[in-house]
Short mmCIF file of C-alpha atoms and ligand atoms in Angstrom, two decimals:
data_model
loop_
_atom_site.label_atom_id
_atom_site.label_comp_id
_atom_site.label_asym_id
_atom_site.label_seq_id
_atom_site.Cartn_x
_atom_site.Cartn_y
_atom_site.Cartn_z
CA MET T 1 -22.14 36.92 -10.42
CA THR T 2 -22.40 36.52 -14.19
CA SER T 3 -25.94 36.73 -15.52
CA LEU T 4 -27.30 35.17 -18.68
CA ASN T 5 -27.01 37.11 -21.91
CA GLU T 6 -27.29 36.62 -25.68
CA THR T 7 -24.22 34.30 -25.72
CA HIS T 8 -26.08 31.67 -23.66
CA ASP T 9 -29.15 31.56 -25.93
CA PRO T 10 -29.82 27.84 -26.48
CA LYS T 11 -31.15 28.56 -29.96
CA LEU T 12 -27.79 29.88 -31.24
CA GLN T 13 -26.21 27.81 -34.00
CA SER T 14 -22.80 28.25 -35.62
CA TRP T 15 -21.63 28.28 -39.22
CA VAL T 16 -18.95 25.86 -37.97
CA GLY T 17 -21.13 22.79 -38.56
CA SER T 18 -19.43 20.50 -36.03
CA ALA T 19 -20.36 22.92 -33.21
CA ASN T 20 -24.10 22.31 -33.57
CA GLY T 21 -25.01 19.53 -31.17
CA HIS T 22 -21.36 19.10 -30.10
CA SER T 23 -21.36 17.54 -26.63
CA ASP T 24 -18.54 19.75 -25.30
CA PHE T 25 -17.96 22.78 -27.53
CA PRO T 26 -21.17 24.28 -28.99
CA ILE T 27 -21.19 28.05 -29.61
CA GLN T 28 -22.55 28.61 -26.07
CA ASN T 29 -19.24 27.39 -24.53
CA LEU T 30 -16.25 29.10 -26.25
CA PRO T 31 -13.47 27.91 -23.85
CA PHE T 32 -9.86 29.11 -24.12
CA ALA T 33 -6.62 27.17 -24.59
CA VAL T 34 -3.06 27.79 -25.82
CA PHE T 35 -2.09 25.68 -28.83
CA ARG T 36 -0.01 25.21 -31.97
CA ARG T 37 -0.12 22.71 -34.85
CA ARG T 38 0.95 19.24 -33.69
CA GLY T 39 4.62 18.52 -34.04
CA SER T 40 5.37 22.01 -35.42
CA ASP T 41 7.63 24.71 -34.04
CA GLU T 42 5.00 27.39 -34.65
CA PHE T 43 4.59 29.98 -31.89
CA TRP T 44 2.12 29.14 -29.16
CA ARG T 45 -1.04 31.26 -29.21
CA GLY T 46 -4.48 31.43 -27.68
CA GLY T 47 -7.42 29.66 -29.26
CA VAL T 48 -11.13 29.15 -28.64
CA ALA T 49 -12.88 25.82 -29.19
CA ILE T 50 -15.85 25.67 -31.55
CA GLY T 51 -17.07 22.16 -32.36
CA ASP T 52 -14.06 20.08 -33.39
CA GLN T 53 -12.12 23.20 -34.47
CA ILE T 54 -10.02 25.91 -32.81
CA VAL T 55 -10.45 29.58 -33.67
CA ASP T 56 -6.85 30.81 -33.96
CA LEU T 57 -6.91 34.03 -31.92
CA ALA T 58 -3.62 35.21 -33.43
CA GLN T 59 -5.41 35.27 -36.79
CA VAL T 60 -8.42 37.05 -35.27
CA SER T 61 -6.06 39.55 -33.66
CA ALA T 62 -4.29 40.23 -36.96
CA ASN T 63 -7.25 40.04 -39.36
CA GLY T 64 -10.49 39.69 -37.43
CA GLN T 65 -11.61 43.31 -37.60
CA LEU T 66 -12.57 43.50 -33.93
CA SER T 67 -12.53 46.92 -32.33
CA GLY T 68 -12.50 48.60 -28.93
CA VAL T 69 -12.25 46.46 -25.80
CA ALA T 70 -12.83 43.24 -27.78
CA LYS T 71 -9.77 44.07 -29.92
CA GLU T 72 -7.62 44.76 -26.83
CA ALA T 73 -8.86 41.51 -25.31
CA VAL T 74 -8.16 39.37 -28.37
CA ASP T 75 -4.68 40.89 -28.73
CA ALA T 76 -3.96 39.70 -25.17
CA ALA T 77 -5.66 36.32 -25.61
CA ALA T 78 -3.61 35.65 -28.77
CA LEU T 79 -0.32 35.60 -26.80
CA PRO T 80 1.62 32.42 -25.85
CA ARG T 81 0.17 32.60 -22.30
CA LEU T 82 -3.24 33.86 -21.20
CA ASN T 83 -2.10 35.74 -18.05
CA GLY T 84 -2.46 39.20 -19.65
CA PHE T 85 -5.96 38.42 -20.90
CA MET T 86 -6.88 36.91 -17.52
CA SER T 87 -5.73 40.09 -15.75
CA MET T 88 -8.15 42.26 -17.80
CA GLY T 89 -11.22 41.23 -15.78
CA PRO T 90 -14.83 40.27 -16.46
CA ALA T 91 -15.85 43.24 -18.64
CA ALA T 92 -13.08 42.53 -21.17
CA TRP T 93 -13.61 38.73 -21.04
CA SER T 94 -17.28 39.30 -21.70
CA GLU T 95 -16.71 41.74 -24.60
CA LEU T 96 -14.49 39.22 -26.36
CA ARG T 97 -16.92 36.38 -25.73
CA ARG T 98 -19.76 38.40 -27.23
CA ALA T 99 -17.67 39.39 -30.26
CA LEU T 100 -16.63 35.76 -30.87
CA SER T 101 -20.18 34.52 -30.39
CA ARG T 102 -21.51 37.06 -32.92
CA ALA T 103 -18.78 36.26 -35.46
CA LEU T 104 -19.29 32.49 -35.18
CA ARG T 105 -23.10 32.50 -35.40
CA GLU T 106 -24.97 31.13 -38.33
CA GLY T 107 -25.46 33.95 -40.83
CA ALA T 108 -22.53 36.04 -39.53
CA PRO T 109 -20.67 37.92 -42.30
CA GLN T 110 -17.40 36.49 -40.91
CA ALA T 111 -18.44 32.97 -42.06
CA THR T 112 -16.31 33.38 -45.18
CA SER T 113 -13.27 35.31 -43.97
CA TRP T 114 -12.86 33.51 -40.60
CA ARG T 115 -12.95 30.01 -42.10
CA SER T 116 -9.20 30.25 -42.69
CA PHE T 117 -8.72 31.05 -38.95
CA LEU T 118 -9.84 27.50 -37.99
CA VAL T 119 -7.39 24.75 -36.98
CA PRO T 120 -8.73 21.21 -36.35
CA GLN T 121 -8.39 20.19 -32.70
CA ALA T 122 -7.17 16.80 -33.91
CA GLU T 123 -4.09 18.54 -35.38
CA ALA T 124 -3.17 20.64 -32.31
CA ASP T 125 -0.79 20.38 -29.37
CA TYR T 126 -1.62 22.24 -26.18
CA ARG T 127 0.31 23.65 -23.27
CA VAL T 128 -0.60 24.83 -19.77
CA PRO T 129 -2.51 27.96 -20.83
CA ALA T 130 -1.11 30.35 -18.22
CA GLU T 131 2.19 30.87 -16.48
CA VAL T 132 1.05 29.61 -13.08
CA GLY T 133 2.92 31.57 -10.41
CA ASP T 134 1.31 29.81 -7.48
CA TYR T 135 -0.78 26.69 -7.16
CA THR T 136 -2.93 25.97 -4.09
CA ASP T 137 -4.76 22.70 -3.56
CA PHE T 138 -7.91 22.75 -1.43
CA TYR T 139 -9.93 19.95 0.19
CA THR T 140 -13.52 20.97 -0.47
CA SER T 141 -15.34 17.62 -0.49
CA ILE T 142 -16.48 16.71 2.99
CA HIS T 143 -17.20 13.20 1.69
CA HIS T 144 -13.57 12.79 0.59
CA ALA T 145 -12.25 14.38 3.80
CA THR T 146 -14.39 12.07 5.95
CA SER T 147 -13.62 8.81 4.16
CA VAL T 148 -9.88 9.53 3.85
CA GLY T 149 -9.82 10.77 7.46
CA ARG T 150 -11.43 7.49 8.54
CA LEU T 151 -8.63 5.50 6.87
CA PHE T 152 -5.85 7.60 8.40
CA ARG T 153 -7.56 8.22 11.79
CA PRO T 154 -10.43 5.74 12.39
CA ASP T 155 -11.49 7.34 15.69
CA ASN T 156 -11.39 10.91 14.49
CA PRO T 157 -12.18 11.06 10.75
CA LEU T 158 -13.22 14.68 10.33
CA LEU T 159 -11.08 17.18 12.22
CA PRO T 160 -13.03 19.95 14.03
CA ASN T 161 -11.70 22.77 11.84
CA TYR T 162 -13.14 21.26 8.64
CA LYS T 163 -16.59 22.86 8.85
CA TRP T 164 -15.14 26.31 9.55
CA VAL T 165 -11.97 26.69 7.45
CA PRO T 166 -11.58 25.85 3.75
CA ILE T 167 -8.54 23.56 4.19
CA GLY T 168 -5.72 23.84 1.66
CA TYR T 169 -1.96 23.68 1.20
CA HIS T 170 0.49 25.36 -1.14
CA GLY T 171 1.37 23.10 -4.06
CA ARG T 172 3.97 23.40 -6.74
CA SER T 173 3.53 24.89 -10.22
CA SER T 174 6.77 23.50 -11.76
CA THR T 175 5.23 20.06 -12.35
CA LEU T 176 1.89 21.16 -13.84
CA GLY T 177 1.35 19.59 -17.24
CA VAL T 178 -1.39 19.53 -19.83
CA SER T 179 -3.50 16.56 -20.93
CA GLY T 180 -1.30 13.90 -22.52
CA GLN T 181 1.30 14.30 -19.76
CA SER T 182 3.16 11.17 -18.69
CA PHE T 183 5.38 10.87 -15.65
CA LYS T 184 7.49 8.22 -13.95
CA ARG T 185 6.16 6.45 -10.89
CA PRO T 186 7.75 8.50 -8.11
CA ARG T 187 10.27 7.20 -5.59
CA GLY T 188 10.08 8.26 -1.99
CA GLN T 189 10.38 7.33 1.66
CA LEU T 190 7.90 4.66 2.61
CA SER T 191 7.35 3.09 5.98
CA ALA T 192 5.58 -0.27 5.82
CA PRO T 193 3.37 -1.13 8.82
CA GLY T 194 5.54 -2.74 11.51
CA ALA T 195 8.83 -1.96 9.73
CA GLN T 196 11.86 -1.00 11.87
CA MET T 197 12.82 1.87 9.57
CA PRO T 198 11.63 3.51 6.35
CA GLU T 199 13.00 2.64 2.91
CA LEU T 200 13.51 4.58 -0.32
CA SER T 201 11.41 2.85 -2.96
CA PRO T 202 9.12 3.45 -5.94
CA SER T 203 5.68 4.16 -4.55
CA ARG T 204 3.47 1.06 -4.38
CA ARG T 205 0.21 2.92 -3.79
CA MET T 206 -0.27 5.31 -6.70
CA ASP T 207 -3.58 7.08 -7.06
CA TYR T 208 -5.41 9.84 -8.93
CA GLU T 209 -7.56 12.62 -7.47
CA LEU T 210 -10.57 13.92 -9.43
CA GLU T 211 -10.50 17.70 -9.13
CA LEU T 212 -11.43 20.90 -10.92
CA GLY T 213 -8.80 23.59 -11.49
CA ILE T 214 -9.82 27.20 -10.87
CA PHE T 215 -7.84 29.87 -12.77
CA ILE T 216 -7.60 33.26 -11.10
CA GLY T 217 -8.10 36.28 -13.37
CA GLY T 218 -7.40 39.65 -11.80
CA GLY T 219 -5.31 39.50 -8.63
CA ASN T 220 -5.23 41.61 -5.47
CA GLU T 221 -2.60 43.71 -3.75
CA ILE T 222 -0.81 42.36 -0.69
CA GLY T 223 -2.84 43.33 2.36
CA GLU T 224 -6.08 43.83 0.39
CA PRO T 225 -8.45 40.87 0.91
CA ILE T 226 -11.08 40.01 -1.71
CA SER T 227 -14.59 40.13 -0.21
CA ILE T 228 -17.07 37.34 -0.83
CA ASP T 229 -19.18 39.72 -2.95
CA ALA T 230 -16.21 40.50 -5.26
CA ALA T 231 -14.68 37.00 -5.28
CA GLU T 232 -16.24 35.71 -8.50
CA GLU T 233 -14.97 38.68 -10.51
CA HIS T 234 -11.49 37.27 -9.84
CA VAL T 235 -12.22 33.81 -11.29
CA PHE T 236 -11.47 33.48 -15.00
CA GLY T 237 -12.64 29.90 -15.45
CA LEU T 238 -12.37 26.23 -14.65
CA CYS T 239 -10.65 23.15 -16.08
CA LEU T 240 -10.27 19.47 -15.14
CA LEU T 241 -7.34 18.64 -12.85
CA ASN T 242 -5.75 15.32 -11.85
CA ASP T 243 -3.78 15.65 -8.61
CA TRP T 244 -1.73 12.42 -8.90
CA SER T 245 -1.00 11.17 -5.38
CA SER T 246 1.27 8.59 -3.78
CA ARG T 247 -0.60 7.20 -0.78
CA ASP T 248 2.38 5.43 0.81
CA ILE T 249 4.67 8.47 0.57
CA GLN T 250 1.77 10.58 1.87
CA SER T 251 0.93 8.44 4.91
CA TRP T 252 4.55 8.59 6.17
CA GLU T 253 5.30 12.25 5.45
CA TYR T 254 2.02 14.10 6.04
CA GLN T 255 2.25 14.77 9.77
CA PRO T 256 2.49 17.48 10.97
CA LEU T 257 2.71 19.80 7.93
CA GLY T 258 0.58 18.02 5.31
CA PRO T 259 1.36 16.66 1.84
CA PHE T 260 4.79 17.33 0.32
CA LEU T 261 6.53 14.91 -2.07
CA SER T 262 3.47 12.65 -2.29
CA LYS T 263 1.72 15.23 -4.50
CA ASN T 264 4.20 17.49 -6.25
CA PHE T 265 5.76 15.19 -8.90
CA ALA T 266 2.94 15.74 -11.47
CA THR T 267 -0.45 17.45 -11.77
CA THR T 268 -2.30 17.25 -15.09
CA LEU T 269 -4.78 19.84 -16.45
CA SER T 270 -7.26 19.70 -19.32
CA PRO T 271 -6.22 22.12 -22.09
CA TRP T 272 -9.51 24.05 -22.23
CA ILE T 273 -10.55 26.61 -19.63
CA VAL T 274 -14.34 26.95 -19.52
CA THR T 275 -15.03 30.55 -18.49
CA SER T 276 -17.11 31.58 -15.49
CA GLU T 277 -19.44 33.31 -17.92
CA ALA T 278 -20.03 30.12 -19.95
CA LEU T 279 -20.86 28.32 -16.68
CA ALA T 280 -23.55 30.83 -15.65
CA PRO T 281 -26.54 28.62 -16.66
CA TYR T 282 -25.37 25.76 -14.40
CA ARG T 283 -25.11 27.66 -11.11
CA THR T 284 -27.03 26.19 -8.22
CA ALA T 285 -27.76 26.80 -4.55
CA TRP T 286 -25.07 26.24 -1.94
CA LYS T 287 -26.51 24.80 1.23
CA ARG T 288 -25.47 23.82 4.70
CA THR T 289 -27.54 20.94 6.07
CA GLY T 290 -28.27 19.32 9.42
CA ASP T 291 -26.01 20.43 12.25
CA ASP T 292 -23.46 22.12 9.99
CA PRO T 293 -22.57 25.61 11.25
CA LYS T 294 -23.28 28.70 9.19
CA PRO T 295 -19.95 29.97 7.87
CA LEU T 296 -18.37 33.02 9.50
CA PRO T 297 -19.78 36.23 7.97
CA TYR T 298 -16.74 36.88 5.73
CA LEU T 299 -17.48 33.57 3.92
CA ASP T 300 -21.23 34.12 3.68
CA SER T 301 -23.45 36.09 1.31
CA GLN T 302 -26.93 35.81 -0.08
CA ALA T 303 -25.64 35.46 -3.65
CA ASN T 304 -23.23 32.72 -2.56
CA SER T 305 -26.07 30.80 -0.88
CA GLU T 306 -28.49 31.21 -3.76
CA ARG T 307 -26.15 30.54 -6.71
CA GLY T 308 -22.64 29.89 -5.37
CA ALA T 309 -22.37 26.20 -6.30
CA LEU T 310 -21.90 24.76 -9.78
CA ASP T 311 -23.37 21.59 -11.20
CA VAL T 312 -20.52 20.04 -13.21
CA ASN T 313 -20.90 16.32 -13.96
CA LEU T 314 -17.60 14.50 -13.64
CA GLU T 315 -16.41 11.01 -14.47
CA VAL T 316 -13.23 8.98 -14.08
CA LEU T 317 -12.02 6.29 -16.49
CA ILE T 318 -8.94 4.06 -16.49
CA GLU T 319 -7.34 2.69 -19.65
CA THR T 320 -4.80 -0.04 -18.96
CA GLN T 321 -2.00 -1.28 -21.22
CA GLN T 322 -4.05 -4.47 -21.77
CA MET T 323 -7.10 -2.46 -22.86
CA ARG T 324 -4.97 -0.56 -25.38
CA GLU T 325 -3.61 -3.83 -26.77
CA ARG T 326 -7.10 -5.30 -27.02
CA LYS T 327 -8.46 -2.00 -28.38
CA ALA T 328 -11.05 -2.13 -25.60
CA PRO T 329 -12.68 1.05 -24.26
CA PRO T 330 -11.49 2.45 -20.90
CA ALA T 331 -13.28 1.30 -17.74
CA ARG T 332 -15.47 3.78 -15.91
CA MET T 333 -14.49 4.04 -12.24
CA SER T 334 -16.99 6.57 -10.85
CA SER T 335 -19.05 9.65 -11.58
CA THR T 336 -20.17 12.56 -9.43
CA SER T 337 -20.84 16.32 -9.51
CA TYR T 338 -19.03 19.42 -8.30
CA ARG T 339 -22.30 20.57 -6.70
CA HIS T 340 -21.50 18.40 -3.64
CA ALA T 341 -18.49 20.55 -2.67
CA TYR T 342 -18.60 21.86 0.91
CA TRP T 343 -17.16 25.26 -0.05
CA THR T 344 -17.81 27.32 -3.21
CA PHE T 345 -15.00 28.70 -5.36
CA ALA T 346 -15.94 32.23 -4.23
CA GLN T 347 -15.33 31.16 -0.63
CA LEU T 348 -11.91 29.74 -1.61
CA VAL T 349 -10.87 33.08 -3.16
CA THR T 350 -12.08 35.05 -0.15
CA HIS T 351 -10.52 32.74 2.41
CA HIS T 352 -7.19 32.61 0.54
CA THR T 353 -6.88 36.41 0.68
CA VAL T 354 -8.45 37.15 4.10
CA ASN T 355 -5.00 37.40 5.71
CA GLY T 356 -3.76 39.79 3.01
CA CYS T 357 -2.20 37.10 0.78
CA SER T 358 -2.12 38.29 -2.82
CA LEU T 359 -3.30 36.27 -5.82
CA ARG T 360 -1.90 36.96 -9.27
CA PRO T 361 -3.42 36.50 -12.75
CA GLY T 362 -2.99 32.86 -13.79
CA ASP T 363 -2.73 31.48 -10.25
CA LEU T 364 -4.38 28.09 -9.98
CA PHE T 365 -6.49 26.46 -7.27
CA GLY T 366 -7.31 22.76 -7.13
CA SER T 367 -10.80 22.13 -5.71
CA GLY T 368 -9.70 19.03 -3.80
CA THR T 369 -10.89 15.53 -4.63
CA LEU T 370 -14.54 15.87 -5.55
CA SER T 371 -16.02 12.70 -4.07
CA GLY T 372 -19.80 12.70 -3.84
CA PRO T 373 -21.90 11.34 -0.96
CA ALA T 374 -22.28 7.77 -2.29
CA ALA T 375 -19.49 5.18 -2.19
CA ASP T 376 -19.52 4.82 -5.99
CA GLU T 377 -19.07 8.59 -6.39
CA ALA T 378 -15.53 8.51 -4.91
CA GLY T 379 -12.88 10.54 -6.74
CA SER T 380 -9.85 8.40 -5.81
CA LEU T 381 -8.84 4.73 -5.73
CA LEU T 382 -8.00 5.09 -2.03
CA GLU T 383 -11.72 5.52 -1.38
CA LEU T 384 -13.03 3.08 -4.03
CA THR T 385 -10.81 0.28 -2.64
CA LYS T 386 -11.59 1.13 1.03
CA GLY T 387 -8.00 2.07 1.73
CA GLY T 388 -6.44 -0.54 -0.56
CA LYS T 389 -8.40 -3.48 0.89
CA GLU T 390 -10.93 -4.27 -1.85
CA ARG T 391 -10.01 -4.80 -5.51
CA VAL T 392 -11.98 -2.86 -8.12
CA ASP T 393 -13.13 -4.80 -11.18
CA LEU T 394 -12.17 -3.26 -14.54
CA GLY T 395 -13.81 -6.03 -16.62
CA ASP T 396 -12.18 -8.74 -18.77
CA GLY T 397 -10.38 -10.18 -15.76
CA GLU T 398 -8.49 -7.00 -14.86
CA THR T 399 -8.67 -5.49 -11.37
CA ARG T 400 -6.91 -2.67 -9.55
CA ILE T 401 -6.14 -1.63 -6.01
CA PHE T 402 -3.79 1.17 -7.00
CA LEU T 403 -2.48 2.27 -10.43
CA GLU T 404 -0.12 0.06 -12.40
CA ASP T 405 2.60 1.11 -14.83
CA GLY T 406 1.10 2.09 -18.19
CA ASP T 407 -2.30 3.00 -16.75
CA ALA T 408 -3.84 6.11 -18.27
CA VAL T 409 -6.40 8.01 -16.18
CA ILE T 410 -9.03 10.07 -17.99
CA PHE T 411 -11.43 12.61 -16.47
CA ARG T 412 -14.37 14.13 -18.32
CA GLY T 413 -16.66 16.94 -17.22
CA TRP T 414 -19.82 18.52 -18.60
CA CYS T 415 -22.83 20.65 -17.62
CA GLU T 416 -26.42 20.16 -18.65
CA ARG T 417 -29.66 21.67 -17.51
CA GLN T 418 -33.13 22.00 -18.92
CA GLY T 419 -33.40 25.19 -20.97
CA ALA T 420 -29.64 25.34 -21.61
CA VAL T 421 -27.36 23.68 -24.14
CA ARG T 422 -24.97 21.02 -22.82
CA ILE T 423 -21.37 22.26 -22.64
CA GLY T 424 -18.26 20.29 -21.67
CA PHE T 425 -14.67 20.53 -20.51
CA GLY T 426 -13.32 17.94 -22.96
CA GLU T 427 -11.00 15.58 -21.12
CA VAL T 428 -7.76 15.38 -19.21
CA ARG T 429 -5.62 12.33 -19.74
CA GLY T 430 -2.34 11.33 -18.10
CA THR T 431 -0.25 8.17 -18.05
CA MET T 432 2.01 6.72 -15.36
CA LEU T 433 5.24 5.14 -16.64
CA PRO T 434 7.54 2.74 -14.75
CA ALA T 435 9.80 4.28 -12.07
CA1 CA Q 1 -5.67 16.97 -3.96
#
């Protein structure tokens, strides 16, 4: 598990002025993305956020005078996809982070020569930062699983396997997009209550799911499980993830094999991956309470219990067409924290590979909808509207049960703790267009 080092020092300031006091990207964060100048046909390359700027890693690779492992790492991170860099593992990630932190600090000799390596974030386009070979979506909030289970199966909300197995399903990487993605309201088979037969129709119950994305770094060979003690070395970092969901397609198709076309038409990611190392100050204890069983030994370790969870504050906002026309701010729907998850990301890695399944660099996990324990901490409209029965007030006379055409959904995430500097994930934004 990553320990604190000089790069986390809350006293560090940067010669990039906008980084100092920046709510998301101070010098203690240094998240990675793949970008190019907006509207250009420049090659895509890796970048690191500092304040409102991007450090162009292709420039650092060509002219940054790094050496040794940090030079090998920046050469890989400068490429159009981060898979090669992700595959290098924690020692290389850490060397590059330290080199970037030293070069970007106030008083660093690079303050003059690296200034020309900066590109304003406001002038950049982003892409999904890795070639995602496989995408798996988990279900790690027991609060989400219980309230959704109650809607689908009132007598039997939480199935008996939930407290033993990290539940997940294999998703689809072809429809992953980066913040700014828009997609058409999907069509699918729906079966209205009491109807004689299903119909093919645009979904009438469109929803979002508030999730974190977990990018795998180094993979494992087929047949070689990753132990709980080694699991975190395989996690490169985290981003925000919106698992757009059609509730009416889902309720008709999900039995007996789980979600299929209700989930795989679009999934939107934030452009910045906040590394596991940057998240080290915000680790927290992972606990089982009450009558919950202790996990089986392969999913249990002292380190996982003491520091396996992560306190990431999360919030959901909706911006409707009307709000854009009125130039009104988006409406806040809910807020919660990742610390409420029933399983840690180390447990997801270990469980995913326990049967010998191999993970590859750049594979992506969704955490599952991260609803907290309170009703107003729900990470989906399905829960906030009690299964589509109660309208949610957006202010100025607007309400929602499910999403309407033109609605943009925005997630934000950040970490703060006494004795550490606040760092953030930026935001992920996606818009649903008419069918
Ligand atoms: Ca999901």
